[in-house]
Coordinates of C-alpha atoms in Angstrom, one line a residue:
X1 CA 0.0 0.0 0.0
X2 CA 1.3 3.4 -0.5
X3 CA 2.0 5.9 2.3
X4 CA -1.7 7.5 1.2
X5 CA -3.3 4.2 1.6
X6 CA -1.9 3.8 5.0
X7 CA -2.9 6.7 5.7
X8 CA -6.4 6.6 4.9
X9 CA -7.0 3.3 6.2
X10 CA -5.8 3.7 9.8
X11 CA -2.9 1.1 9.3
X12 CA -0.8 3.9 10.9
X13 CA 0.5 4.5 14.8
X14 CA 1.1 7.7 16.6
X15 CA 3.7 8.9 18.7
X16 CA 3.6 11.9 20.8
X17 CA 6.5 13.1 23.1
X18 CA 6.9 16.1 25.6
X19 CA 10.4 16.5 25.6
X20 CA 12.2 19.3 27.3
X21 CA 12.7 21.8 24.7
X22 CA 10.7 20.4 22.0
X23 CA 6.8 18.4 21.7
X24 CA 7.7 15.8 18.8
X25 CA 4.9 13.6 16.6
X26 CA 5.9 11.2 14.6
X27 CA 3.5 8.8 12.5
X28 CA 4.7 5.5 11.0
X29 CA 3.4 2.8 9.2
X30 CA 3.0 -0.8 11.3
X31 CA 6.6 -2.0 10.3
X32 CA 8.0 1.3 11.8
X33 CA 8.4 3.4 8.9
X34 CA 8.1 7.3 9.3
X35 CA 5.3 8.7 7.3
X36 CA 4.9 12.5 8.9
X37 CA 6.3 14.1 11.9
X38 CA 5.7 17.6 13.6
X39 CA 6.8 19.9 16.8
X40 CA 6.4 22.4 18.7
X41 CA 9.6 24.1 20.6
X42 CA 8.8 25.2 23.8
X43 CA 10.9 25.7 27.4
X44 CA 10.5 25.3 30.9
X45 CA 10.3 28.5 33.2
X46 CA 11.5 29.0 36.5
X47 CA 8.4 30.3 38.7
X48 CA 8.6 31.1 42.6
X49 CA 11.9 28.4 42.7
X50 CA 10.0 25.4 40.3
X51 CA 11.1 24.5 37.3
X52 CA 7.6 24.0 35.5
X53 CA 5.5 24.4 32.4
X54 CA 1.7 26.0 32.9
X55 CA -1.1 23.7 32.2
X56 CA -2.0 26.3 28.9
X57 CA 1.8 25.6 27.8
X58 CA 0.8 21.5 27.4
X59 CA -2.4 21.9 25.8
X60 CA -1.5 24.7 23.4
X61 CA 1.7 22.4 22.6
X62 CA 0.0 19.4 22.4
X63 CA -1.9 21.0 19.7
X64 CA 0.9 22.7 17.7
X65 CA 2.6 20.0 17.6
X66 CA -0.1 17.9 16.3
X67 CA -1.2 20.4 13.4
X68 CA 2.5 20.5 12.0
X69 CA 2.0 17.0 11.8
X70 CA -1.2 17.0 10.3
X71 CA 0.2 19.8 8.2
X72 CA 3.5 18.1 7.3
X73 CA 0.8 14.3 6.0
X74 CA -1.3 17.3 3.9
X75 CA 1.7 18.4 2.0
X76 CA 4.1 15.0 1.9
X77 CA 1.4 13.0 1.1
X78 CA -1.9 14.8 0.2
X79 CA -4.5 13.3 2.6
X80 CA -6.0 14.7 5.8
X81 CA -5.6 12.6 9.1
X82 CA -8.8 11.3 10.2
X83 CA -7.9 8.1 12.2
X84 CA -4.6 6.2 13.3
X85 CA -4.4 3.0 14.3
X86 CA -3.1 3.3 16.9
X87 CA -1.6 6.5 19.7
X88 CA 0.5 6.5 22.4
X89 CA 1.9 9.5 24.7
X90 CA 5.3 10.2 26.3
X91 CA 6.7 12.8 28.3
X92 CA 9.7 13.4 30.7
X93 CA 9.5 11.0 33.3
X94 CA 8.6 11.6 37.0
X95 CA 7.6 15.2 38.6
X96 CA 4.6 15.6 40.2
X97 CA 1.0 16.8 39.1
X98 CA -2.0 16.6 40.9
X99 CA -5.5 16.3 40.3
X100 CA -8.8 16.9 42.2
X101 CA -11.5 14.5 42.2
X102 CA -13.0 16.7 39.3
X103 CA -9.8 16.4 37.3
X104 CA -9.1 19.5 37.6
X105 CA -5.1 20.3 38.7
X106 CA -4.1 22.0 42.3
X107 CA -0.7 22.5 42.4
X108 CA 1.5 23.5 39.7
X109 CA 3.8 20.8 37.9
X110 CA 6.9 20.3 38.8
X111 CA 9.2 18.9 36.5
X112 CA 12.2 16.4 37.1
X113 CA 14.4 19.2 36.7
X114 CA 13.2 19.9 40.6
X115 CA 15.5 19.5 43.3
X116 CA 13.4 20.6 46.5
X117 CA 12.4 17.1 47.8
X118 CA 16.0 16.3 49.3
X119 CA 14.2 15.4 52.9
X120 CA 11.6 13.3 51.4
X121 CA 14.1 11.1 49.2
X122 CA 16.3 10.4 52.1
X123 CA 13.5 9.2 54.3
X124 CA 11.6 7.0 52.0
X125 CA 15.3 5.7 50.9
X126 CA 16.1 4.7 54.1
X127 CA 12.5 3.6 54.8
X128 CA 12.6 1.8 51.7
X129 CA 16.4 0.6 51.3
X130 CA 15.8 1.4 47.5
X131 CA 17.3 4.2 46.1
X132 CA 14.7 7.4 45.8
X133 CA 16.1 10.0 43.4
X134 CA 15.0 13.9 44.4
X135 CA 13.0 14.2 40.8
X136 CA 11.0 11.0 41.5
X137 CA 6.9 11.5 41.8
X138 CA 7.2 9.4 45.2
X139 CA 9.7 12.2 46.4
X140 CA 7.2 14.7 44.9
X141 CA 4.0 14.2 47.0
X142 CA 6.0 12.9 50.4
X143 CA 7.7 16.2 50.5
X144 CA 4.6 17.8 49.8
X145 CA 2.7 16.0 53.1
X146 CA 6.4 16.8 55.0
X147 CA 5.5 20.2 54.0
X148 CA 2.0 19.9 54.5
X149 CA 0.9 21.9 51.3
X150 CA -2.7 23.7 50.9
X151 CA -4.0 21.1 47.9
X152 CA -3.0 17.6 49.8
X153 CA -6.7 17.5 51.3
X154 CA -8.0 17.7 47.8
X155 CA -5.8 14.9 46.0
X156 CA -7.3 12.6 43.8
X157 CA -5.1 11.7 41.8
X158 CA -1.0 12.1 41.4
X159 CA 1.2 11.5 38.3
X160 CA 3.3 12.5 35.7
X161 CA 3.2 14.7 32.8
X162 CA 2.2 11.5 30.0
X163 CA -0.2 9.9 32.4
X164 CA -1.8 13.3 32.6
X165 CA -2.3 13.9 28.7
X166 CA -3.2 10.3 28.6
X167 CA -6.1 10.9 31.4
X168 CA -6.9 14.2 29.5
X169 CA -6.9 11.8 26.0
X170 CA -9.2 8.8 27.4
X171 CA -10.1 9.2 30.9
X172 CA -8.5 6.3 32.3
X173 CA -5.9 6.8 35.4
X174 CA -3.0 4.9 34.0
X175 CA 0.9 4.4 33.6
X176 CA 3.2 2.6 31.4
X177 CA 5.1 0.4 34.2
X178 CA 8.7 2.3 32.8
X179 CA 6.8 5.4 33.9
X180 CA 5.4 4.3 37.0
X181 CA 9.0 2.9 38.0
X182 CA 9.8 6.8 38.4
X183 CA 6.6 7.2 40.2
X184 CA 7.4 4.6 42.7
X185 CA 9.6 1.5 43.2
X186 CA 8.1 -1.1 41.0
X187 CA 8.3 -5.2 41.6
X188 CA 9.4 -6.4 38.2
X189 CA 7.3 -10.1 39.4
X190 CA 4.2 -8.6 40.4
X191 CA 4.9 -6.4 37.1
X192 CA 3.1 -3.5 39.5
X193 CA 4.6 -1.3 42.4
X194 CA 6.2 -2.7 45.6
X195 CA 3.6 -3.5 47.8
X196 CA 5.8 -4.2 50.5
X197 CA 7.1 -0.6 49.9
X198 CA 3.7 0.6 49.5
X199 CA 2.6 -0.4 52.8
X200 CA 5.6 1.6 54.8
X201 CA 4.9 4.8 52.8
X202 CA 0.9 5.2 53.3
X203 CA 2.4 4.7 56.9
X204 CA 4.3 8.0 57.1
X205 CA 1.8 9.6 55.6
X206 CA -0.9 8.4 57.6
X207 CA 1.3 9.8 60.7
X208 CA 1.2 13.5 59.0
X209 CA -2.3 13.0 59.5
X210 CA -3.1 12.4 56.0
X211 CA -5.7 9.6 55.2
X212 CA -4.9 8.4 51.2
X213 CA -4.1 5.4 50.5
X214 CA -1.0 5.4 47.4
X215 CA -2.9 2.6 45.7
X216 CA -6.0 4.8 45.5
X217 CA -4.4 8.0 43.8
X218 CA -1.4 7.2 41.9
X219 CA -2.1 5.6 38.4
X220 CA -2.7 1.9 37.6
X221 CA 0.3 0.2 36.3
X222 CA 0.1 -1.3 32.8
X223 CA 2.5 -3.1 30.6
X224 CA 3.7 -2.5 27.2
X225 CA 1.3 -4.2 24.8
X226 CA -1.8 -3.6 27.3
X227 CA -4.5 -1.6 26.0
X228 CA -4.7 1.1 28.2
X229 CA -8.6 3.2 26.2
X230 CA -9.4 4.6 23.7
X231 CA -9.2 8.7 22.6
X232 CA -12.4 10.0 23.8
X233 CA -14.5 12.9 22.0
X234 CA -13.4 15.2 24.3
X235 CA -9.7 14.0 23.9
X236 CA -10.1 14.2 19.8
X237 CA -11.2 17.5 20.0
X238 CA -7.9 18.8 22.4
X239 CA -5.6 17.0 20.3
X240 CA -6.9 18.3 16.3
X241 CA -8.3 21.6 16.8
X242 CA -9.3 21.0 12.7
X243 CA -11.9 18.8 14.1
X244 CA -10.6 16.0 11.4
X245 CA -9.6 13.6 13.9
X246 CA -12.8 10.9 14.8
X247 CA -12.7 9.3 18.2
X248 CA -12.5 5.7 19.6
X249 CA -8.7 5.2 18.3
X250 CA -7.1 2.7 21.0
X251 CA -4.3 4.1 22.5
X252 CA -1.2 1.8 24.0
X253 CA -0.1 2.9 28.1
X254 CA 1.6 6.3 28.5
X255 CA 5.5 5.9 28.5
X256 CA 8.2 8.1 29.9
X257 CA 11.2 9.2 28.0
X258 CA 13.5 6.5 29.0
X259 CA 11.4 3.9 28.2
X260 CA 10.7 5.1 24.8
X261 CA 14.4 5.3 24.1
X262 CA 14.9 1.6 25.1
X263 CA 12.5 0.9 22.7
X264 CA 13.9 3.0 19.8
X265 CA 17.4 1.9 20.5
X266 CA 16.0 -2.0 20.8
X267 CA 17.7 -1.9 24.2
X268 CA 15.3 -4.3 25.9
X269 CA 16.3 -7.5 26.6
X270 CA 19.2 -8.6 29.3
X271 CA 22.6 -7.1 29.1
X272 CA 21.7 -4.6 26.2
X273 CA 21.3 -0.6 26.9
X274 CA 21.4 3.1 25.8
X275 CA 22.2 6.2 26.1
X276 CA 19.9 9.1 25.6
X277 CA 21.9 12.2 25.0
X278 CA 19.5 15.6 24.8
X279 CA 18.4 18.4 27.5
X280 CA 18.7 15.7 30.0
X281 CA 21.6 12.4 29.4
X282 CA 20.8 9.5 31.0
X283 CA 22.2 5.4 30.1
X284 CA 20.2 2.9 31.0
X285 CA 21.4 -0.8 31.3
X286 CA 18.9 -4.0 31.4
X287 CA 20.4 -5.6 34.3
X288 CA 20.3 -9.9 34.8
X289 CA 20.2 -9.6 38.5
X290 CA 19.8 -7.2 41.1
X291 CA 22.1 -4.7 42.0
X292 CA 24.5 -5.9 45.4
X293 CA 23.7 -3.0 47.3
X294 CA 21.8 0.5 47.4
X295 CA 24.0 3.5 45.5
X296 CA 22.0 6.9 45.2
X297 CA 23.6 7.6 42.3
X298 CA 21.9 5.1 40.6
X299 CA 18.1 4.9 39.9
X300 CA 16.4 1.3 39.4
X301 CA 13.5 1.5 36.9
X302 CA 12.0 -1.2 34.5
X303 CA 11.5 -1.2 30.6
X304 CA 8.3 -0.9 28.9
X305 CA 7.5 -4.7 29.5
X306 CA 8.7 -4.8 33.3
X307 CA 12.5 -6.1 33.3
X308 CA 14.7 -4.1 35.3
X309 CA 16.7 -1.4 34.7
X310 CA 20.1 0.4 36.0
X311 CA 19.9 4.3 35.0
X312 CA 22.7 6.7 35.7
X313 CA 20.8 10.0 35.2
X314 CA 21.9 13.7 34.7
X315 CA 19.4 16.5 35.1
X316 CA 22.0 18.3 32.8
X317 CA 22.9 18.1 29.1
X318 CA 22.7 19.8 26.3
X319 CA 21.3 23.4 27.7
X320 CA 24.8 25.1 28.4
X321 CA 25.6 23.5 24.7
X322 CA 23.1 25.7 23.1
X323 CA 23.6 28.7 25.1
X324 CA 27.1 28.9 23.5
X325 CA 25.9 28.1 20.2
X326 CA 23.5 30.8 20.3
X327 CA 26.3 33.1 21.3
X328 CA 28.7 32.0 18.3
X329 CA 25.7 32.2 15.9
X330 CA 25.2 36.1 17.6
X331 CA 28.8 36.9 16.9
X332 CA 29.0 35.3 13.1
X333 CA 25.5 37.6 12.3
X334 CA 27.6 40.4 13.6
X335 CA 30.1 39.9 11.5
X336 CA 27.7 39.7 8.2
X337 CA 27.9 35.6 8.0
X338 CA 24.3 34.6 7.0
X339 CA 23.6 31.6 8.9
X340 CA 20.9 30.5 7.7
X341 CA 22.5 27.9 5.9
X342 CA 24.8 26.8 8.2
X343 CA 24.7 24.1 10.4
X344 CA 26.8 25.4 13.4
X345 CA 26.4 22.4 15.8
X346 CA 27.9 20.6 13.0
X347 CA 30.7 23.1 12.4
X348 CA 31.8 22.7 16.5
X349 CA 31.1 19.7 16.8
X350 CA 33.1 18.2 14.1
X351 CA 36.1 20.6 15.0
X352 CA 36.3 19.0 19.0
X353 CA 37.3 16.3 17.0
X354 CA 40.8 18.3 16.6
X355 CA 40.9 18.6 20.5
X356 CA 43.4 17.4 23.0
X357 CA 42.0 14.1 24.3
X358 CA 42.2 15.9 27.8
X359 CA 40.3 18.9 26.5
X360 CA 43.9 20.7 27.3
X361 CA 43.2 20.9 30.5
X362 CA 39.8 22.7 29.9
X363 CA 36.7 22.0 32.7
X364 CA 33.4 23.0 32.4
X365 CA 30.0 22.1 34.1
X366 CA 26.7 22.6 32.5
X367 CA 24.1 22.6 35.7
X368 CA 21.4 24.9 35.5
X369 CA 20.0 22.8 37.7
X370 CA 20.6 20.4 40.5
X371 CA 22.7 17.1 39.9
X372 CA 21.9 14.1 41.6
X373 CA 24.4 11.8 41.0
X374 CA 27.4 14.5 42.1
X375 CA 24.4 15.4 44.9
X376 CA 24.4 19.1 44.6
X377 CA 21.0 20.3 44.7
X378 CA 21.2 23.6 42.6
X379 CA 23.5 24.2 39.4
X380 CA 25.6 27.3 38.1
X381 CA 26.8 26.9 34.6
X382 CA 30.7 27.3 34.8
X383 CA 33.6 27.3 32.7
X384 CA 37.0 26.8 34.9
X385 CA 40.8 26.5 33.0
X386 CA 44.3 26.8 34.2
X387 CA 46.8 29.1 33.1
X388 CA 48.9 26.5 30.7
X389 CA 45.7 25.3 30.0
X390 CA 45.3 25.1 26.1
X391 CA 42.6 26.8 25.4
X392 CA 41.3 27.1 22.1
X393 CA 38.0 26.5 20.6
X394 CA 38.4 22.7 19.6
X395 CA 39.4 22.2 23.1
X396 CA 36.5 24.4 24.2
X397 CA 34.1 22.7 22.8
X398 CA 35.3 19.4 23.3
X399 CA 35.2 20.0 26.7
X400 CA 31.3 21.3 26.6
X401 CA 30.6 17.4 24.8
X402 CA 32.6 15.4 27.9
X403 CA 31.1 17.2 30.1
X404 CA 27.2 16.9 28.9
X405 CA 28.1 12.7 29.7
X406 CA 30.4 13.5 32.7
X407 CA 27.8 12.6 35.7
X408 CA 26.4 9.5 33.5
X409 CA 30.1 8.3 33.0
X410 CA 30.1 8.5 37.2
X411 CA 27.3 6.5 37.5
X412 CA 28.2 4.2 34.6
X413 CA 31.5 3.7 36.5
X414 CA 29.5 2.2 39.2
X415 CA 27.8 -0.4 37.5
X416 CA 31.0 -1.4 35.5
X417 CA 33.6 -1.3 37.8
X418 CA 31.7 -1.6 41.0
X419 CA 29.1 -3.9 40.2
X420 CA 30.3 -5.2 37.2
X421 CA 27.1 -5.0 35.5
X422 CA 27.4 -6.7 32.4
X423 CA 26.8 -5.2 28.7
X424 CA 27.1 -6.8 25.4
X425 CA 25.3 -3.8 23.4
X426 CA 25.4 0.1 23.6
X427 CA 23.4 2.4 21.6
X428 CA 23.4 5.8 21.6
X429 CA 20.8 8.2 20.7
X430 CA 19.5 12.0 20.8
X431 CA 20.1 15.0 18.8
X432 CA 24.2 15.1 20.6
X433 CA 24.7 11.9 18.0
X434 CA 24.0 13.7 15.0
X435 CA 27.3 14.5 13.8
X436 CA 28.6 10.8 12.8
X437 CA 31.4 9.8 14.8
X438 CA 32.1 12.8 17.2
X439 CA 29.7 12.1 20.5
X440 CA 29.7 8.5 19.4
X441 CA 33.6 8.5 19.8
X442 CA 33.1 10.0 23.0
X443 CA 31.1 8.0 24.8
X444 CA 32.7 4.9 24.1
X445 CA 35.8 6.7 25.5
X446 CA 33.5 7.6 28.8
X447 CA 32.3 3.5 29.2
X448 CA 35.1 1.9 27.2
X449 CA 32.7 -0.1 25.2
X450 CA 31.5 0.1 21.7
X451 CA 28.8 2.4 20.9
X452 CA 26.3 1.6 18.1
X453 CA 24.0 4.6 16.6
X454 CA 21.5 4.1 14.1
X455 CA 20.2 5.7 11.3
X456 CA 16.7 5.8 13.3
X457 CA 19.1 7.7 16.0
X458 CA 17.6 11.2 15.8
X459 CA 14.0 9.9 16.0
X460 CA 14.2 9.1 19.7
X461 CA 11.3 9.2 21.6
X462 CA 7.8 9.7 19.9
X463 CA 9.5 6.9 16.9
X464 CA 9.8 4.4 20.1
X465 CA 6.0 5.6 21.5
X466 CA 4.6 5.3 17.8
X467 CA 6.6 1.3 18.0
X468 CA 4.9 0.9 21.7
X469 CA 1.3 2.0 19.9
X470 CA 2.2 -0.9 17.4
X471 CA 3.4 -3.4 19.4
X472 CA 0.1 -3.3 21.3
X473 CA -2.3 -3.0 17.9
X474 CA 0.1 -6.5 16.3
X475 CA -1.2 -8.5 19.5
X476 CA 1.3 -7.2 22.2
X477 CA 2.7 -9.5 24.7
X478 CA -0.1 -12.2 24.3
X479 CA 1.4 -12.8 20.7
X480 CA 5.3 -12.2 21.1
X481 CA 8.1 -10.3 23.8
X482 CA 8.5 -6.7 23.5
X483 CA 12.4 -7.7 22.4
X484 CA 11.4 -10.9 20.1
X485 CA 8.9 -8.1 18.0
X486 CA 11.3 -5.1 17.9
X487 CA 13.9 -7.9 16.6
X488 CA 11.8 -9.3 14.1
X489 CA 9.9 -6.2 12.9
X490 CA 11.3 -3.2 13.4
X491 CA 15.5 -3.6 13.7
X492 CA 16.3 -6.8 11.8
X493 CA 17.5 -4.6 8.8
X494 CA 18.2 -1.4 10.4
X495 CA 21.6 -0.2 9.3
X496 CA 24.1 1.4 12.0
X497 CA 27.3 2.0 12.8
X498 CA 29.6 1.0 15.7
X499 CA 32.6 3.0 17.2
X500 CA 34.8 0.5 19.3
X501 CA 36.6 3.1 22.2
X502 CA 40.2 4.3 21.0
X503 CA 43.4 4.1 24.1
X504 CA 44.5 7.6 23.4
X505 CA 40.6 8.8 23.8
X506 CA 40.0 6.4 26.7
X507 CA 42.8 7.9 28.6
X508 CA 41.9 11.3 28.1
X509 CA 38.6 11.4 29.1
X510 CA 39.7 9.1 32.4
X511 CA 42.0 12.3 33.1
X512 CA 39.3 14.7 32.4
X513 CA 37.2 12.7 34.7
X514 CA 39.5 13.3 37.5
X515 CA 39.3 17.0 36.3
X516 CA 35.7 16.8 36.5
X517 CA 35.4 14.7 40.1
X518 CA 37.5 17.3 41.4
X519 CA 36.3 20.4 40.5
X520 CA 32.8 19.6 42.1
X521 CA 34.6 21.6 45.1
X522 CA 34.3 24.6 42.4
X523 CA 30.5 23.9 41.7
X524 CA 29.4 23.7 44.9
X525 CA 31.1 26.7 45.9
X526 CA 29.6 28.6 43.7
X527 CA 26.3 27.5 44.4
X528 CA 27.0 28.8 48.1
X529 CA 28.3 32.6 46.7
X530 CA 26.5 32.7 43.7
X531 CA 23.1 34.0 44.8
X532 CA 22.6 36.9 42.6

């Protein structure tokens, strides 16, 4: 059939993503095949010490982003969207919205980026002895009964920011169980949340006088390939403001943003993993067994279908990386160079490449916001050099690329060297891998393993919810594994390239490392004097 037949028939499947900076749609065909995509760019504001998006932000975005893509099938392929065969929605993972029994929300969202929850994490870790991370939804609400906020009283219902558009899309009050391991600590058997774990929690938050049970207000946990409703009127009306779009289309459980990278990478079975490199950079490794002990540098989560997962996360990426492109791309317009043309993230990238392996000596950090796995609860963006350091602009920006994978490479150094997790696959994936061989390089440098990208690499997230959609509308789990249907159907001709780790790079970026371990010192003192 051709890509208007598809089309028209509904043999299609729809995947939407809130990402950071950008709200991405991307519509394939049942094999995986990209038939349309759209976005909408949009940023998170700092308001009264959250880092959040307003409620008008999602919807408005939600429906930009959907009429480029409807506008994008009009003029690629001359047919209007009027049903899909399947949708699924994914957002950033954890934060913390919340919901009145009218479904109305009472607090404002907080998004991971959030680093005001330090005493909640520590007690439910120690309650838990599981590993809490500060951005978790868990972390979220406790500190919000700790703190004893105005809206608790009125809770209904608490989750993050896909569930949400999910509940707004169908009505039903459910998770994707990778999503809901960032809600709460999830037992891979019971393929649903601890109950044990559970239990302790609705006990400390009886004793704040509080009488909701967890179970009742946080989302139902649902595996990939479960059907988790269907897009309501109300729901096909907030999603196509053209009024094109009919209701009743079966939509797959909400995912969160690592889960939809597993699935894009094919990093879902045993041993295999990724790493997601974007606003956020984060590797996640299916593990065989649990981990020996408790590190709070590292999060345990699950993949779409339950299995669990290692993640080293870092709240920071790619931000400071476009601040200084933006700044270059001011100074070329000042000197009369049209960029219009130009690809400048290209033009750095590729000329790190003539860096020092050390970056010269060269140290930067990129936190605009709090780091958890370094544990520093607020960010200053630095840039810090000796004075025989070499400092020149291949240096400079090689720098800025070690660094956006420096508190994942920590983390990772855990599980390797520590643990000794074992991993027979790496895939990398994110706008950072773009330029073929440069970030890629890097980060086999950073694990000492070889890193495989793609050429599905830059389609990340809303191309792994739109595979989730059709993994559940081929027959899901009852049928075939999650891994055993993205082998046979989506990745067994995908081409891609692998970069085995160099010595020279290796040992560079282990020296930068130290750089980078040791200059914390410098972070956190400027977080402590930097207060204007």
């Amino acid at each position: 059939m051709s890509a208007r037949e598809l089309i028209e028939s509904g043999k299609t499947a729809l995947g939407i993503e809130f990402g950071s900076t950008n709200i991405k749609a991307v519509l394939t065909d049942l094999e995986g095949n990209v038939l349309g995509k759209g976005s909408h760019r949009w940023e998170n504001s700092l308001k009264d010490g959250i880092w959040t998006y307003s409620y008008e932000e999602i919807d408005a975005g939600l429906r930009d982003c959907y009429s480029a893509l409807r506008a994008n099938v009009e003029r690629n392929h001359q047919v209007t969207i009027k049903t899909v065969g399947a949708i699924g929605i994914s957002a950033m993972m954890h934060g913390y919205i919340a919901l009145d029994k009218e479904g109305k929300t009472i607090a404002p969202f907080q998004t991971w980026r959030n680093s005001n929850t330090q005493q909640a994490a520590d007690i439910l870790t120690e309650k838990f002895n599981f590993n809490i991370p500060l951005r978790w939804t868990i972390a979220h609400l406790y500190q919000c009964v700790l703190d004893h906020e105005e809206h608790l009283p009125q809770v209904d219902f608490v989750t993050t920011l896909d569930s949400y558009m999910h509940y707004r899309l169908t009505g039903v009050k459910a998770a994707g169980i990778g999503d809901a391991s960032g809600i709460f600590p999830i037992d891979s058997e019971a393929l649903d949340y601890d109950q044990k774990m559970l239990d302790i929690c609705d006990e400390l938050i009886a004793k704040e006088g509080y009488t909701f049970k967890l179970r009742d207000v946080l989302p139902k946990v649902l595996c990939a390939g479960d059907k988790a409703g269907s897009l309501t009127v109300e729901g096909a009306a907030l999603l196509d403001e053209s009024g094109n779009l009919q209701a009743g289309i079966p939509m797959c459980p909400s995912e969160g943003d690592a889960g939809t990278g597993m699935v894009a990478t094919n990093a879902v079975a045993a041993r295999t993993g990724n790493v997601s490199a974007g606003t956020s950079t984060f590797a996640m490794i299916v593990t065989e067994k649990p981990l020996s002990k408790l590190h709070r540098e590292i999060d345990m989560v699950t993949t779409p279908d339950g299995k669990p997962v290692a993640m080293s996360h870092a709240n920071n990426g790619t931000t400071d990386i476009n601040a200084w492109h933006d700044l270059f791309k001011e100074f070329a317009e000042l000197l009369g160079v049209d960029t219009s043309d130009l690809n400048l993230y290209d033009i750095l990238f590729r000329k790190s490449l003539e860096g020092d392996a050390d970056c010269g000596g060269l140290l930067n950090y990129g936190y605009y916001s709090g780091e958890g796995v370094t544990r520093l609860n607020e960010g200053r963006p630095l840039y810090v050099r000796m004075p025989d350091s070499k400092f020149n602009l291949a240096n400079f920006m090689r720098a800025h690329l070690y660094t956006s994978l420096g508190a994942v490479k920590l983390g990772m150094d855990i599980l390797q060297k520590e643990e000794h997790v074992a991993i027979d696959r790496i895939t990398g994936h994110g706008g950072l891998f773009t330029t073929p061989g440069c970030v890629q390089k890097y980060l086999a440098a950073a694990i000492d393993t070889p890193v495989t990208v793609m050429s599905t690499a830059t389609e990340g997230g809303p191309w792994g919810m739109a595979l989730l959609a059709a993994y559940m509308l081929e027959g899901g789990r009852e049928k075939e594994s999650l891994p055993e249907y993205l082998e046979r159907v989506i990745f067994s001709n995908m081409e891609g390239t692998t970069l085995a780790p160099d010595n020279e790079t290796v040992k560079g970026y282990e020296a930068f490392a130290e750089h980078y371990k040791s200059g914390l010192a410098i972070e956190k003192a400027a977080i402590e004097n930097a207060k204007w």
